[in-house]
Short mmCIF file of C-alpha atoms in Angstrom, two decimals:
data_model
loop_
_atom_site.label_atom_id
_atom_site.label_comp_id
_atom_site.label_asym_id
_atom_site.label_seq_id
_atom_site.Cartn_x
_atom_site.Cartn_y
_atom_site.Cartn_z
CA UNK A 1 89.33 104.00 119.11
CA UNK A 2 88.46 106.97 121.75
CA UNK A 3 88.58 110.31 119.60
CA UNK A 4 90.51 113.54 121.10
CA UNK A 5 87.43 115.82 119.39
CA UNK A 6 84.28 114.81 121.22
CA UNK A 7 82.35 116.83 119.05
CA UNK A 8 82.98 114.34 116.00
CA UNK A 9 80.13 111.74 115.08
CA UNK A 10 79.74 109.00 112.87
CA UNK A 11 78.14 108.94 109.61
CA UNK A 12 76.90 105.47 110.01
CA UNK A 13 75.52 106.71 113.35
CA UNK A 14 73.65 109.66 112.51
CA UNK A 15 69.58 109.20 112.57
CA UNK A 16 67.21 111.07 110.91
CA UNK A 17 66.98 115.38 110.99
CA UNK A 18 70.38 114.96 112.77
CA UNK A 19 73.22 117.64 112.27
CA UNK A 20 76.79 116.48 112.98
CA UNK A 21 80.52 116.28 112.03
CA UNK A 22 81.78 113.70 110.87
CA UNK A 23 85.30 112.30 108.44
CA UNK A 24 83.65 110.07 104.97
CA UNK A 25 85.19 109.57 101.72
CA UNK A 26 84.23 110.66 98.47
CA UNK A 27 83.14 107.09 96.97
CA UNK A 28 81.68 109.05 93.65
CA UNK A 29 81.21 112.45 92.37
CA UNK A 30 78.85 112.80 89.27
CA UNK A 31 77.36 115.58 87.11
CA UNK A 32 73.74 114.89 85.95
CA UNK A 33 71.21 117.04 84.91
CA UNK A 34 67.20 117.24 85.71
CA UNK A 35 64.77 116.61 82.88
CA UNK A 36 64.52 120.72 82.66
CA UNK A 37 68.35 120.63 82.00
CA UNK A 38 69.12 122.07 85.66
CA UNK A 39 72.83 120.81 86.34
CA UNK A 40 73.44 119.03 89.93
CA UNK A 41 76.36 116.76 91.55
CA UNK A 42 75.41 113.69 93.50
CA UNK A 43 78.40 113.44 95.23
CA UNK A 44 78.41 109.64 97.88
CA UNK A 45 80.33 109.58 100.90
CA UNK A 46 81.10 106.82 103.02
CA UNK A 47 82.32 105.65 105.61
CA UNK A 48 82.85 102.05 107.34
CA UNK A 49 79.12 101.57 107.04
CA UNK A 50 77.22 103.45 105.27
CA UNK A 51 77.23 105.60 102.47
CA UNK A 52 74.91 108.70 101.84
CA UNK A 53 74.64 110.97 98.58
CA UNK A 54 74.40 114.60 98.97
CA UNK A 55 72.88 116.48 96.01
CA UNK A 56 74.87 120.28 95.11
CA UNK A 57 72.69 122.44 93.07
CA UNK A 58 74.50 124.53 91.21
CA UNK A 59 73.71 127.62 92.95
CA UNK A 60 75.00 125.81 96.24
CA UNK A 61 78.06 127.49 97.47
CA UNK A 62 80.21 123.72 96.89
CA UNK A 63 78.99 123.28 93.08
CA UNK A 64 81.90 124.66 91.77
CA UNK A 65 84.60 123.21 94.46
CA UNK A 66 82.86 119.69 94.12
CA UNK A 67 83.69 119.62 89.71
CA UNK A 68 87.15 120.95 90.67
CA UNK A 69 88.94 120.30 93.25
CA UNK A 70 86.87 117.28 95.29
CA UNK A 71 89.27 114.19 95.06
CA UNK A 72 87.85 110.39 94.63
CA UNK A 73 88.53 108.40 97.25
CA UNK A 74 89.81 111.12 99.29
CA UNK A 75 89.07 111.78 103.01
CA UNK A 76 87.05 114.86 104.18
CA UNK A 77 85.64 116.10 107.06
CA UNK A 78 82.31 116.77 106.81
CA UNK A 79 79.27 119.38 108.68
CA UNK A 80 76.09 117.95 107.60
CA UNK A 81 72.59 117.52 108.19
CA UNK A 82 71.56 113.88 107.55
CA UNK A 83 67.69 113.37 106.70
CA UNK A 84 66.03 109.97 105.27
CA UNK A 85 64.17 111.39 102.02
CA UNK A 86 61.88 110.05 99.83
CA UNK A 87 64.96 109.83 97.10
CA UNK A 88 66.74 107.84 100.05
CA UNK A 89 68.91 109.25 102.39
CA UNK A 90 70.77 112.18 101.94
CA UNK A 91 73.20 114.77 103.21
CA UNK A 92 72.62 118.82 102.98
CA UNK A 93 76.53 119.74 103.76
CA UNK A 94 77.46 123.43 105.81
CA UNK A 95 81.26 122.82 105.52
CA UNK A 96 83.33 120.47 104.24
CA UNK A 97 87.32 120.28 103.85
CA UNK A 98 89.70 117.61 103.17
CA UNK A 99 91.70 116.00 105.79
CA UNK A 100 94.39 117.44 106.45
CA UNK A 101 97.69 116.19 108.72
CA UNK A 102 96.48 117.67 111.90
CA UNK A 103 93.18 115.58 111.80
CA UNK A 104 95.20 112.33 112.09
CA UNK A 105 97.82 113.71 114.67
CA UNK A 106 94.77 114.01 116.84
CA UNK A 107 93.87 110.44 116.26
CA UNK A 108 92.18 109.67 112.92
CA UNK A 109 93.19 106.92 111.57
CA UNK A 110 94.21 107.20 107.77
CA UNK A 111 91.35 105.34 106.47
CA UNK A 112 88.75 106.65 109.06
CA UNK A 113 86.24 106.60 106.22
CA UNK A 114 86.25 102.96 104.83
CA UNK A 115 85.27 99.83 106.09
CA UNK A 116 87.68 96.79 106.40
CA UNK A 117 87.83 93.13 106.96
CA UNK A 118 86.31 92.14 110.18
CA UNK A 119 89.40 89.67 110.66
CA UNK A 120 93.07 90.96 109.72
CA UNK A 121 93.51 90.57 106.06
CA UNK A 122 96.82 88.20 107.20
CA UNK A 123 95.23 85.98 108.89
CA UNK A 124 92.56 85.40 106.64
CA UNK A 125 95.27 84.33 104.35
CA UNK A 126 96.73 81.80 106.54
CA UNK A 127 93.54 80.22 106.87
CA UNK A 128 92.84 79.94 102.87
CA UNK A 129 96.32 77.82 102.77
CA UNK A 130 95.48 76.14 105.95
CA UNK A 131 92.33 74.84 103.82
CA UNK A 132 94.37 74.53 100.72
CA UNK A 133 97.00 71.78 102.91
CA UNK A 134 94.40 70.50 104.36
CA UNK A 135 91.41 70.10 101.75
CA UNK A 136 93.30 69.65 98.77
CA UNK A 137 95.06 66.21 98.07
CA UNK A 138 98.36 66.96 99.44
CA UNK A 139 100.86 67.11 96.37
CA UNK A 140 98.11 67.13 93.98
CA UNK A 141 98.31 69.83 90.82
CA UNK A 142 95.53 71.65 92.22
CA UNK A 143 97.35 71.90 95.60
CA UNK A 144 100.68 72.95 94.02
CA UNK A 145 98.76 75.46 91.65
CA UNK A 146 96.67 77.19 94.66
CA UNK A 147 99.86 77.70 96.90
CA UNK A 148 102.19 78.79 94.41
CA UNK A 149 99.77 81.74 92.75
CA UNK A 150 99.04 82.36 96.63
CA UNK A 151 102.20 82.64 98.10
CA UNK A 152 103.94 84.49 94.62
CA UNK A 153 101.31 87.04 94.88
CA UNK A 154 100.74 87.45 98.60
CA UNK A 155 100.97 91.33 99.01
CA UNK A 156 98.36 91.64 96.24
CA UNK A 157 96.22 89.31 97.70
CA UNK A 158 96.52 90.99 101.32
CA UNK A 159 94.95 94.28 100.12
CA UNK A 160 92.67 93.66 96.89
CA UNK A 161 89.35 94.25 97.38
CA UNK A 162 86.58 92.16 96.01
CA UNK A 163 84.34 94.21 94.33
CA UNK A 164 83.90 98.43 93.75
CA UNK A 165 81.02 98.88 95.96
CA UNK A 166 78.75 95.96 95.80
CA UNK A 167 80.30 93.54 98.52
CA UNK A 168 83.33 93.21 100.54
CA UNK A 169 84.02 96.63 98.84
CA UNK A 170 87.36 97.58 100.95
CA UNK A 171 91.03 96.02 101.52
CA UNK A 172 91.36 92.73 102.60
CA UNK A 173 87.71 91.88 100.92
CA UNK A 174 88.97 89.57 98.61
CA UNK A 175 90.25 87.50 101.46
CA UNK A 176 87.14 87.40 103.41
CA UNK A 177 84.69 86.56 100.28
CA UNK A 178 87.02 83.85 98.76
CA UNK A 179 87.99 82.29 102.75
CA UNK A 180 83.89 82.01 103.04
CA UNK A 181 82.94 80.86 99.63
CA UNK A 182 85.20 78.00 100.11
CA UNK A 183 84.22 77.37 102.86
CA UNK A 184 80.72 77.04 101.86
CA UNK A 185 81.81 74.86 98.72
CA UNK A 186 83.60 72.55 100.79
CA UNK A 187 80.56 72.34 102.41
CA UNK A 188 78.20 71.84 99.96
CA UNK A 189 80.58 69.21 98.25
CA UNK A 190 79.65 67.05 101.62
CA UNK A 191 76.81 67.59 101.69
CA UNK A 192 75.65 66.69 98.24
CA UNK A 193 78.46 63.58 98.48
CA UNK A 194 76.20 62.88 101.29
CA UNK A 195 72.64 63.04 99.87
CA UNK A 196 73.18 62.13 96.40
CA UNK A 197 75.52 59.11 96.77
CA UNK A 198 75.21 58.43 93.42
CA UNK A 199 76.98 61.97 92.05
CA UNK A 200 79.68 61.32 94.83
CA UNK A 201 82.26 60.16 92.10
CA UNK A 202 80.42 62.58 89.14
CA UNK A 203 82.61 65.59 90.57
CA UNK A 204 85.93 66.38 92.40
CA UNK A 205 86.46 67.94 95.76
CA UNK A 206 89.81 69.43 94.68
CA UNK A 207 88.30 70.88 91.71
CA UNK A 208 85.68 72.89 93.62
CA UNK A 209 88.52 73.80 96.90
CA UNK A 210 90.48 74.92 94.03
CA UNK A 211 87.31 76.61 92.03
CA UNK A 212 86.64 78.54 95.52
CA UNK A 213 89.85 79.57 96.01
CA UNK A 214 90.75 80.70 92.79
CA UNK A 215 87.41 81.79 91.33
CA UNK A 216 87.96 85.63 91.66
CA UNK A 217 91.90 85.29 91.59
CA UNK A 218 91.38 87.85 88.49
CA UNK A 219 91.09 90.53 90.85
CA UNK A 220 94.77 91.41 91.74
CA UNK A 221 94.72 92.62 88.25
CA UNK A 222 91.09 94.06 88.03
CA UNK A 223 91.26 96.32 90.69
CA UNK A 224 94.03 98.97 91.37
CA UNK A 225 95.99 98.74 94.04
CA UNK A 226 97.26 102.55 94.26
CA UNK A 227 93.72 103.96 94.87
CA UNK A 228 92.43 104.69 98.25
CA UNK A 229 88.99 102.97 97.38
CA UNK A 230 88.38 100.28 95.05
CA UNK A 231 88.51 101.35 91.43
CA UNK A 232 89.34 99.42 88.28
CA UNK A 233 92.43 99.24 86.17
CA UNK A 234 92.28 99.69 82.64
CA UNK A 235 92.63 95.75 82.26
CA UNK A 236 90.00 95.53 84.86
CA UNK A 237 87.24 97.79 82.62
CA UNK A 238 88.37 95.97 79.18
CA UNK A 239 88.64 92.87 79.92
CA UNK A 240 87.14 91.92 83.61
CA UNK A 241 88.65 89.59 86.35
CA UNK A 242 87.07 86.38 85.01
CA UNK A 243 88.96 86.09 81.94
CA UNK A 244 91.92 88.04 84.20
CA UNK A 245 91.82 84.96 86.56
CA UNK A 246 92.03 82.43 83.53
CA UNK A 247 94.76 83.94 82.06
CA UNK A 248 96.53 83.67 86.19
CA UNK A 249 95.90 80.17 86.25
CA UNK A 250 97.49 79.47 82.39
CA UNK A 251 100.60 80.80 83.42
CA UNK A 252 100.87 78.53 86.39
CA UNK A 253 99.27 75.39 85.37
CA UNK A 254 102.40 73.49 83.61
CA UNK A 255 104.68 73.98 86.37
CA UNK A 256 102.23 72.83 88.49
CA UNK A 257 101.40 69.79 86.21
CA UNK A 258 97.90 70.17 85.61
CA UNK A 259 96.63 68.32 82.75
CA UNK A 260 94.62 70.00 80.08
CA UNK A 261 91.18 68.07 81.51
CA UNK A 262 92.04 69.60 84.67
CA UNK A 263 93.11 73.29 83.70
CA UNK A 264 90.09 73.23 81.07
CA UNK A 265 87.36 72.16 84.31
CA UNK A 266 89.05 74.66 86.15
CA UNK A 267 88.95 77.51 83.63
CA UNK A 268 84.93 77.01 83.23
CA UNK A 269 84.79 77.81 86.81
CA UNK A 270 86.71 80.87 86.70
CA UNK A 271 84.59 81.80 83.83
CA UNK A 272 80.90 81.08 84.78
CA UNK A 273 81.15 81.32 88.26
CA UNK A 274 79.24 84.68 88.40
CA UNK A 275 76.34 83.28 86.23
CA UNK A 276 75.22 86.52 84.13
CA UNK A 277 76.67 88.11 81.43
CA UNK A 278 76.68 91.46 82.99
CA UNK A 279 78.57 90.11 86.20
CA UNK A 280 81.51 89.21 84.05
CA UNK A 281 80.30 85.45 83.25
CA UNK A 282 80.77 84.33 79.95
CA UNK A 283 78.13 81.14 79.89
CA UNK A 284 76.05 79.74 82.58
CA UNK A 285 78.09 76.78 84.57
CA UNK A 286 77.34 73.47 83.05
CA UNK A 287 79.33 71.14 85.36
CA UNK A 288 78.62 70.13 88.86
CA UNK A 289 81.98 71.99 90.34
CA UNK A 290 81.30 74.91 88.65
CA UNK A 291 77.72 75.09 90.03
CA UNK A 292 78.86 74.29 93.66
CA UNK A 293 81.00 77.75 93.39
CA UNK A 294 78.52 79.56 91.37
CA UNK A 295 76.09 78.64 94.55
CA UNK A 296 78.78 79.32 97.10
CA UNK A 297 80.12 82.69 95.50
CA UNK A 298 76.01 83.74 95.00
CA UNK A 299 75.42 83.11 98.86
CA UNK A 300 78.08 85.11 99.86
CA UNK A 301 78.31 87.72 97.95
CA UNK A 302 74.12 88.43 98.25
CA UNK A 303 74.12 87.50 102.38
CA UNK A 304 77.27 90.64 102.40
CA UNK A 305 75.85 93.04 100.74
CA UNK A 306 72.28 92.52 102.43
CA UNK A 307 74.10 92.71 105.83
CA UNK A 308 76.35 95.65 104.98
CA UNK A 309 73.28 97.80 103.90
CA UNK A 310 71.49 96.79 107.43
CA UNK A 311 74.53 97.53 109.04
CA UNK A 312 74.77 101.13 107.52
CA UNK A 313 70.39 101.60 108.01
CA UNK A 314 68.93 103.55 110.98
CA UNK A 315 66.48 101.24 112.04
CA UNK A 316 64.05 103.71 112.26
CA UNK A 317 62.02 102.57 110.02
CA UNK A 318 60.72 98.68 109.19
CA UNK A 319 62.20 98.42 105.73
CA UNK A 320 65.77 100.12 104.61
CA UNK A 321 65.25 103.02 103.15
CA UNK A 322 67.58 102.32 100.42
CA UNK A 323 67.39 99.01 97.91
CA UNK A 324 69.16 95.78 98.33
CA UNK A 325 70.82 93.33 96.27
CA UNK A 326 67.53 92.11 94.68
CA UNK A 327 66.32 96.03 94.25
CA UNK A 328 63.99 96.00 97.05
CA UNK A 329 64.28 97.19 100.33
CA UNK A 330 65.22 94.82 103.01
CA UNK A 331 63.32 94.29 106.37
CA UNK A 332 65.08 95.79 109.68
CA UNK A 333 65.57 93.20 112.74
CA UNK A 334 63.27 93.50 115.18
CA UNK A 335 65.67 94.81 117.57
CA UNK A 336 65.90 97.57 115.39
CA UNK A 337 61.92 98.52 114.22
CA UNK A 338 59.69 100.41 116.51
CA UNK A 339 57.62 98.97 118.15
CA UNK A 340 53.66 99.12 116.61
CA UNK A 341 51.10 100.77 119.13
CA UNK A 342 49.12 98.75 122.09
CA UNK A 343 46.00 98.54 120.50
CA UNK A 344 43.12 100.22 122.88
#
């Protein structure tokens, strides 16, 4: 989209020492203090890719208007400087306001500061029950179950996210993670149906499509679906979408005739799928389906966030200047890295 201001920038585009305007959302806003006791706000804007803390001291002149009035998930416009420090990068703001009506009459879009699906969220859904007619044993429980809860809950689906910030952090996320973690299960069921003949009939194909597709079905009800970025519901915080998701598929599973070997298998999924404790799992998986989605959902979810935080780096350096998904930085393509001197 061609903007009307020509002086407006990107956030995702700016490189190091540069000074530009630019619209971001307020992704957090919190108060900390230094080990002296000197109060600051590390307030994180983003926008579709990347997102950069600016630190307020609290003789800066937006201390008091950040602990206020600043809104979460809100969209402002922004005069910053943005530099890559040792802390990471970081913005030193001039002006800031929030949008305001005129900004999108001249052609910003409403959520100018937050990424989204790469693929419309609705056809991302037709795809998932594509798979589910096609992949599942057609008028199988598991195939009645998927396209029931799919098709009862379909505005939900179109706009839940998939996670707060970590991956596929923005409207229509859910639908991307779960349409390529199925994908990937289906593919490892093949694949290990292929190499270890002898498992072939030790686990079920429908069990994993359906695994895939439900696994993070919990998160209609996890995340809420009034804010303008993704934040949990109360039920979300207390309880987490695993055991969210199992409680879904319950209140499905007799109409759709599963029996209770089949809505048991399916409820380890949902339940150990994320593998740690502090991911929401409650045990490790301990059955070949449950691992195949648990590998799938891994993959995905690790490959998204690495590529996101490449996406949102300047390149100017080898490694990211922030962390990635294993706490490390991650190296830049070489597309992206200078390159080293001709030796003499």
């Amino acid at each position: 989209m061609v903007l009307r201001n020509r002086s407006l920038t990107l956030l995702s585009e700016m490189v190091n020492n540069q000074r530009g305007v630019f619209f971001a959302s307020l992704l957090e806003r919190e108060e900390r203090k230094t080990k002296d006791g000197k109060p600051y706000f590390r307030a994180l804007f983003r926008d579709a890719n990347r997102q950069v803390n600016a630190i307020l001291w609290e003789d800066s002149p937006f201390f008091a208007e950040c602990r206020d009035t600043w809104t979460i998930g809100a969209l402002y416009k922004i005069d910053a400087a943005y530099s890559v420090t040792k802390y990471g990068p970081q913005l030193q703001i001039f002006r800031i306001r929030e949008a305001q009506e005129k900004d999108f009459e001249e052609g910003i879009p409403q959520r100018f500061g937050l990424p989204s699906a790469a693929v419309r969220p609705d056809l991302l859904y037709d795809k998932i029950l594509s798979i589910a007619k096609e992949s599942l044993t057609k008028g199988s429980s598991f195939q009645r179950l998927v396209l029931r809860i799919y098709k009862e809950h379909r505005e939900q689906i179109l706009t839940v996210s998939s996670s707060r910030s970590n991956h596929h952090a923005y409207p229509g996320g859910f639908l991307e993670h779960t349409l390529s973690v199925t994908q990937i299960a289906l593919s490892l069921a093949g694949h290990y149906a292929q190499a270890y003949p002898q498992s072939a009939s030790s686990f079920s194909r429908d069990l994993v499509a359906a695994g895939a597709m439900l696994h993070e079905i919990g998160k209609i009800e996890e995340m809420d679906p009034d804010s303008r970025i993704p934040v949990h519901t109360l039920a979300g915080d207390l309880i987490g979408y695993p055991i969210l998701g199992r409680d879904i598929i319950r209140r499905y599973a007799s109409d759709a005739g599963l029996s209770a070997d089949e809505l048991l298998r399916l409820e380890h999924i949902l339940l150990t799928h994320p593998r740690f404790n502090d991911w929401g799992a409650v045990r490790p998986p301990v059955s070949l389906e449950s691992l195949i989605v648990h590998q799938a959902d891994y993959a995905d979810s690790i490959f998204a966030a690495a590529a996101q935080l490449l996406v949102g780096d300047s390149g100017a350096a080898p490694f990211t200047a922030l962390p990635g998904p294993f706490g490390v930085p991650w190296l830049n393509p070489p597309g992206q890295r200078p390159e080293p001197p001709l030796s003499e």
